[in-house]
Amino acid sequence: MEVREYDRLFIGGEWTAAHSGRVIESIDPATEAVWAEVAEADEHDIDRAVAAARAAMTGPWASMPPAQRGALLLRLAELLRRDADRLAEIESRDNGKPIRDTRGEMLRAADWFTFFAGAADKIRGAEVPVGAQAHAYTRRQPVGVVGAILPWNSPISLASWKLAPALAAGNAVVLKPAELTPVSALELAKLVAEAGFPAGVVNIVPGYGGVAGAALAAHPDVDKITFTGEHRTAQKIMASAAGTLKRISFECGGKSPYLVFADADLDRALTVAVHSAFRSTGQSCSLASRVFVQRPVYEEFATRLAERAARIRVGLPLDPKTHIGPHTSAEQLAKTRSYIDYGRDAGFRLLCGGGRPDGFERGYFIEPTVFADVDNTSRLAQEEVFGPVLSVLPFDTEDDAVAMANDTRYGLVGGLWTSDVARAHRVAARIETGLVSVNTFRPILPALPYGGFKMSGIGRENGLEVLDDYTETKAVYVDLSTMEPADPFRD
Ligand code: NAD
């Protein structure tokens, strides 16, 4: 098998060799073989990338009319759509997601650039009424140099969530993809160059978290870090960002509750639950990983859920029929297995899955797994597995459901199913998550703010609200009076 070479970093609009000359070996999770070698950035390369981004903030990018920034983002969206098939194949090789998912992700990434292209010339301050003696207003200015640190589970989607608003607001970005999935970001860099962004506005530097990521988080000339990943990594980044009081926004993990009341449309709730619990091989922050079902329909729902889960087609990422592929890494597979062992040892009722699917001798494959009667205080219900392991739990009353849903350190996404409109709004108000969906699960749209309560994060992505995180508000106060100023020091 030919190994693809990506031997350059994208810094200051040029393709340049990494300082160390080292490479990251990227593994195809379906074959366990190295399929790409990628230049590895270290702290010297981060220095260069940050300097290039800083220079861009005083070059043509800084004086470019916002509508023109928007036009560049639109062009990037067009290029993503043009290359969606090619990029989807690369992402599936690198990450293991099925091609039917990655193709959609490329098109959705284009939608993110389109949405924020439209926002670029609508970021505005406001007049502040202070009386006739002065004119006061606010300006929204770019924060400056943004360091973007990505996880491995949805590389291009999450790159677009960060790049699109950051660029719409006029910032320059140094983006570090995850070491496990560095390739698609470099492909995106080619499109950034083709779209015609000025040099240094976008810099792409694959590297290891403890080296390149840590250097970016601590860098004195980075104004803001936007990070998606585990909360433990976020804690480290927060500590290093404290050195220069960087702005931070974090999207971390979740243990999302999915509440099914007995009056719900159970067929619909079932179809959505299966997809929401197992898509991306469970490697999603917003998985419906705890399904709470009201007692009268609990047994029926759990049984049907397991039947449907057992029919999910686990397969090769490039096969269009595949529903879920392998885990992205051996480490993640081992982590998922350890939670399955834990669930068995704890005596939870294993309804389906738990093993390696038939027909796969190689690759990080695992069966969709359903445990019923899980204790909500157990590790299985409290910790993020990041694999296709679903916990099903019964509840009696609305109060019980809300209490169990909120009994977690996470607060990213929640969902509830009911035909009672009043209950829908009541429960939606009480669930402690940044997004609550009713009779569906986790709608993700560029216009809809997304982010976490509690340890699921700080700040929001998406929605026009995210532009607040990528701008500084400056207040300007112009004195208009003709009178002599008062002089408190006169006497
Ligand atoms: P991770 O925290 O291990 O790594 C994320 C990124 O941080 C990688 O690029 C890594 O290189 C970098 N990193 C690691 N150590 C660092 C350090 N000391 N300083 C700076 N950067 C460092 O997370 P992961 O395993 O790649 O991703 C899985 C996690 O991401 C899960 O917890 C998942 O829930 C979360 N996630 C959240 C969202 C969301 O939107 N809330 C979306 C996707 C994934």
Coordinates of C-alpha atoms in Angstrom, one line a residue, residues 95-411:
N95 CA -10.5 8.9 10.7
G96 CA -12.4 5.6 9.9
K97 CA -15.9 7.3 9.5
P98 CA -18.1 5.8 6.8
I99 CA -18.0 7.6 3.5
R100 CA -21.7 8.3 3.7
D101 CA -21.0 10.5 6.8
T102 CA -17.8 12.2 5.6
R103 CA -19.3 13.3 2.3
G104 CA -22.1 15.0 4.2
E105 CA -19.6 16.5 6.6
M106 CA -17.7 18.2 3.7
L107 CA -20.9 19.7 2.4
R108 CA -21.9 20.9 5.9
A109 CA -18.5 22.4 6.4
A110 CA -19.2 24.4 3.2
D111 CA -22.5 25.5 4.7
W112 CA -20.6 26.9 7.7
F113 CA -18.4 29.0 5.5
T114 CA -21.4 30.2 3.5
F115 CA -23.3 31.2 6.7
F116 CA -20.4 33.1 8.2
A117 CA -19.6 34.7 4.8
G118 CA -23.0 36.4 5.1
A119 CA -22.2 37.5 8.6
A120 CA -18.8 39.1 7.8
D121 CA -20.3 42.5 6.9
K122 CA -22.9 42.5 9.5
I123 CA -20.8 42.6 12.6
R124 CA -21.5 45.9 14.1
G125 CA -21.3 48.0 17.2
A126 CA -24.0 50.3 18.5
E127 CA -24.5 53.9 19.4
V128 CA -24.7 54.3 23.2
P129 CA -27.1 57.1 24.3
V130 CA -25.2 59.3 26.7
G131 CA -26.8 62.7 26.1
A132 CA -26.1 65.6 23.7
Q133 CA -22.7 66.4 25.2
A134 CA -21.0 63.4 23.8
H135 CA -21.2 60.8 21.0
A136 CA -20.5 57.3 22.3
Y137 CA -20.5 54.1 20.4
T138 CA -19.0 50.6 20.4
R139 CA -16.8 49.0 17.7
R140 CA -16.4 45.3 17.3
Q141 CA -12.8 44.5 16.5
P142 CA -11.1 41.2 15.8
V143 CA -9.5 39.6 18.8
G144 CA -6.3 39.1 16.8
V145 CA -4.3 35.9 16.5
V146 CA -6.5 32.9 17.2
G147 CA -5.0 29.5 18.0
A148 CA -7.4 26.7 17.1
I149 CA -6.8 23.2 18.5
L150 CA -8.9 20.3 17.1
P151 CA -9.9 16.8 18.2
W152 CA -9.8 13.8 15.9
N153 CA -13.4 12.8 15.8
S154 CA -14.8 15.3 13.2
P155 CA -11.7 17.0 11.8
I156 CA -13.2 19.1 8.9
S157 CA -16.5 19.9 10.5
L158 CA -14.8 21.2 13.6
A159 CA -12.2 23.1 11.6
S160 CA -15.1 24.9 9.8
W161 CA -16.8 25.7 13.1
K162 CA -13.7 27.6 14.2
L163 CA -12.3 29.0 11.0
A164 CA -15.5 30.3 9.5
P165 CA -16.5 32.7 12.4
A166 CA -12.9 33.6 13.2
L167 CA -12.2 34.7 9.7
A168 CA -15.6 36.4 9.2
A169 CA -14.7 38.6 12.2
G170 CA -11.3 39.4 10.7
N171 CA -8.9 37.3 12.8
A172 CA -5.9 35.4 11.7
V173 CA -5.7 31.7 12.7
V174 CA -3.1 29.1 13.5
L175 CA -4.9 25.8 13.4
K176 CA -3.5 22.6 14.9
P177 CA -5.4 19.4 13.9
A178 CA -5.2 16.3 16.1
E179 CA -2.2 14.1 15.6
L180 CA -4.5 11.1 14.9
T181 CA -6.2 12.8 12.0
P182 CA -4.0 15.6 10.5
V183 CA -4.5 15.1 6.8
S184 CA -7.8 16.7 5.9
A185 CA -6.7 20.0 7.5
L186 CA -3.8 20.1 5.1
E187 CA -6.1 19.5 2.2
L188 CA -8.2 22.4 3.5
A189 CA -5.1 24.5 3.5
K190 CA -4.7 23.9 -0.2
L191 CA -8.3 25.2 -0.7
V192 CA -7.5 28.2 1.5
A193 CA -4.6 29.0 -0.8
E194 CA -6.7 28.5 -3.9
A195 CA -9.5 30.7 -2.6
G196 CA -7.0 33.6 -2.4
F197 CA -6.8 34.4 1.3
P198 CA -3.9 36.7 2.0
A199 CA -0.7 35.0 3.3
G200 CA -0.7 34.2 7.0
V201 CA -4.4 34.6 7.6
V202 CA -4.7 30.8 7.9
N203 CA -1.8 28.6 9.0
I204 CA -2.1 24.9 9.4
V205 CA 0.4 23.1 11.6
P206 CA -0.2 19.4 12.5
G207 CA 1.6 18.4 15.6
Y208 CA 1.4 16.6 18.9
G209 CA -0.7 18.0 21.7
G210 CA 2.1 18.1 24.3
V211 CA 4.5 19.9 21.9
A212 CA 2.7 22.0 19.2
G213 CA -0.6 22.3 21.1
A214 CA 1.1 23.3 24.3
A215 CA 3.3 25.8 22.5
L216 CA 0.3 27.4 20.9
A217 CA -1.7 27.6 24.2
A218 CA 1.2 29.2 26.0
H219 CA 2.4 31.5 23.2
P220 CA 2.6 35.1 24.3
D221 CA 1.5 36.5 21.0
V222 CA -1.7 34.4 20.7
D223 CA -4.7 36.4 21.7
K224 CA -7.3 33.6 22.0
I225 CA -7.5 29.8 22.0
T226 CA -10.5 28.0 20.7
F227 CA -10.3 24.3 21.7
T228 CA -12.4 21.2 21.2
G229 CA -11.4 18.1 23.0
E230 CA -11.4 16.5 26.4
H231 CA -11.9 18.6 29.6
R232 CA -8.6 17.4 31.1
T233 CA -6.8 18.9 28.1
A234 CA -8.9 22.0 28.4
Q235 CA -7.8 22.3 32.0
K236 CA -4.1 22.2 30.9
I237 CA -4.8 24.8 28.2
M238 CA -6.6 27.0 30.6
A239 CA -3.5 26.9 32.9
S240 CA -1.1 27.8 30.2
A241 CA -3.4 30.4 28.6
A242 CA -3.5 32.1 32.0
G243 CA 0.1 33.3 31.5
T244 CA -1.1 36.0 29.1
L245 CA -4.8 36.1 30.1
K246 CA -5.8 34.7 26.7
R247 CA -9.4 34.6 25.7
I248 CA -10.5 31.0 25.7
S249 CA -13.4 29.0 24.4
F250 CA -13.7 25.3 25.0
E251 CA -16.0 22.6 23.6
C252 CA -15.5 19.5 25.7
G253 CA -17.2 16.2 26.3
G254 CA -20.7 15.2 27.1
K255 CA -22.9 12.4 28.6
S256 CA -26.1 13.5 27.0
P257 CA -29.5 12.5 28.4
Y258 CA -32.3 11.3 26.0
L259 CA -35.6 11.2 27.9
V260 CA -38.4 9.2 26.5
F261 CA -41.8 9.8 28.2
A262 CA -44.5 7.2 27.9
D263 CA -46.7 9.6 25.9
A264 CA -44.0 10.0 23.2
D265 CA -44.2 8.8 19.6
L266 CA -42.1 5.7 20.4
D267 CA -41.4 4.7 16.8
R268 CA -39.8 8.0 16.0
A269 CA -38.0 8.2 19.3
L270 CA -36.6 4.8 18.6
T271 CA -35.3 5.5 15.1
V272 CA -33.6 8.7 16.3
A273 CA -32.2 7.1 19.4
V274 CA -30.4 4.4 17.4
H275 CA -28.7 6.9 15.2
S276 CA -28.0 9.4 18.0
A277 CA -26.4 6.7 20.2
F278 CA -24.2 4.9 17.6
R279 CA -23.3 7.3 14.8
S280 CA -19.6 7.8 14.2
T281 CA -19.0 4.6 16.2
G282 CA -20.0 6.6 19.3
Q283 CA -17.1 9.0 18.8
S284 CA -19.1 12.1 19.3
C285 CA -19.4 14.6 22.1
S286 CA -23.1 14.9 21.6
L287 CA -24.1 11.2 21.6
A288 CA -27.4 10.2 23.2
S289 CA -25.4 8.0 25.5
R290 CA -27.9 7.8 28.4
V291 CA -31.4 6.9 27.3
F292 CA -33.9 7.3 30.1
V293 CA -37.3 5.6 29.5
Q294 CA -40.5 6.0 31.5
R295 CA -41.3 2.8 33.3
P296 CA -44.5 1.7 31.5
V297 CA -42.7 1.6 28.1
Y298 CA -39.2 0.8 29.4
E299 CA -39.0 -2.9 28.6
E300 CA -40.5 -2.6 25.2
F301 CA -38.3 0.4 24.2
A302 CA -35.1 -1.2 25.5
T303 CA -35.7 -4.5 23.7
R304 CA -36.6 -2.8 20.4
L305 CA -33.5 -0.5 20.8
A306 CA -31.2 -3.4 21.1
E307 CA -32.8 -5.2 18.1
R308 CA -32.2 -2.2 16.0
A309 CA -28.7 -1.7 17.3
A310 CA -27.8 -5.3 16.5
R311 CA -28.8 -4.6 12.9
I312 CA -26.4 -1.6 12.4
R313 CA -24.0 -2.5 9.6
V314 CA -20.4 -2.2 10.9
G315 CA -18.1 -2.1 7.9
L316 CA -15.2 -0.7 5.9
P317 CA -15.2 3.1 5.8
L318 CA -15.1 3.4 2.0
D319 CA -18.1 1.0 1.5
P320 CA -21.2 3.1 0.9
K321 CA -23.3 0.6 2.7
T322 CA -21.4 0.9 5.9
H323 CA -23.4 2.5 8.8
I324 CA -20.5 2.7 11.3
G325 CA -16.8 2.1 10.7
P326 CA -13.9 1.2 13.1
H327 CA -12.8 3.3 16.0
T328 CA -10.2 5.9 15.0
S329 CA -7.4 4.5 17.1
A330 CA -6.3 1.3 19.0
E331 CA -6.3 3.4 22.2
Q332 CA -10.0 4.4 21.7
L333 CA -10.9 0.7 21.0
A334 CA -9.2 -0.4 24.2
K335 CA -11.0 2.4 26.1
T336 CA -14.4 1.3 24.8
R337 CA -13.7 -2.4 25.6
S338 CA -12.7 -1.5 29.1
Y339 CA -16.1 0.1 29.7
I340 CA -17.9 -2.9 28.2
D341 CA -15.9 -5.1 30.7
Y342 CA -16.9 -2.7 33.5
G343 CA -20.6 -2.9 32.5
R344 CA -20.5 -6.7 32.5
D345 CA -18.6 -6.9 35.8
A346 CA -21.1 -4.4 37.4
G347 CA -23.9 -6.8 36.4
F348 CA -25.8 -4.5 34.0
R349 CA -28.0 -6.3 31.6
L350 CA -26.2 -6.7 28.2
L351 CA -28.9 -6.6 25.6
C352 CA -26.6 -6.7 22.5
G353 CA -23.1 -6.4 21.2
G354 CA -20.0 -6.3 23.4
G355 CA -17.5 -7.9 21.0
R356 CA -15.6 -7.6 17.8
P357 CA -18.0 -8.0 14.8
D358 CA -17.6 -11.1 12.7
G359 CA -15.4 -10.9 9.5
F360 CA -12.9 -8.3 10.8
E361 CA -9.5 -9.7 11.7
R362 CA -7.8 -6.3 11.4
G363 CA -9.0 -2.8 12.2
Y364 CA -10.4 -1.2 15.3
F365 CA -13.9 -2.5 15.0
I366 CA -16.4 -3.0 17.8
E367 CA -20.1 -4.0 17.9
P368 CA -22.8 -1.5 19.0
T369 CA -23.5 -2.4 22.6
V370 CA -26.6 -1.8 24.7
F371 CA -26.7 -2.2 28.5
A372 CA -30.0 -1.9 30.3
D373 CA -30.7 -1.3 34.0
V374 CA -27.6 0.8 34.3
D375 CA -27.0 2.6 37.6
N376 CA -26.9 6.3 36.9
T377 CA -24.2 6.8 39.4
S378 CA -21.9 4.2 37.9
R379 CA -18.9 5.0 35.8
L380 CA -20.7 3.7 32.7
A381 CA -23.4 6.4 33.1
Q382 CA -21.1 9.1 34.4
E383 CA -18.0 9.0 32.2
E384 CA -17.7 9.7 28.5
V385 CA -17.0 6.3 26.8
F386 CA -16.6 7.9 23.3
G387 CA -17.6 4.6 21.8
P388 CA -20.8 2.8 20.7
V389 CA -21.9 1.8 24.2
L390 CA -25.4 2.8 25.2
S391 CA -26.8 2.9 28.8
V392 CA -30.6 2.5 29.1
L393 CA -32.2 3.5 32.4
P394 CA -35.8 3.6 33.7
F395 CA -37.5 6.5 35.4
D396 CA -40.9 7.1 37.0
T397 CA -41.8 10.8 37.2
E398 CA -40.9 14.0 35.4
D399 CA -39.0 15.1 38.4
D400 CA -37.0 11.9 38.5
A401 CA -36.2 12.2 34.8
V402 CA -34.9 15.7 35.2
A403 CA -32.9 14.9 38.3
M404 CA -31.2 11.9 36.7
A405 CA -30.5 13.8 33.4
N406 CA -28.8 16.6 35.4
D407 CA -26.9 14.3 37.7
T408 CA -23.6 14.5 35.7
R409 CA -20.6 16.8 35.5
Y410 CA -21.4 17.4 31.8
G411 CA -23.9 19.7 30.2

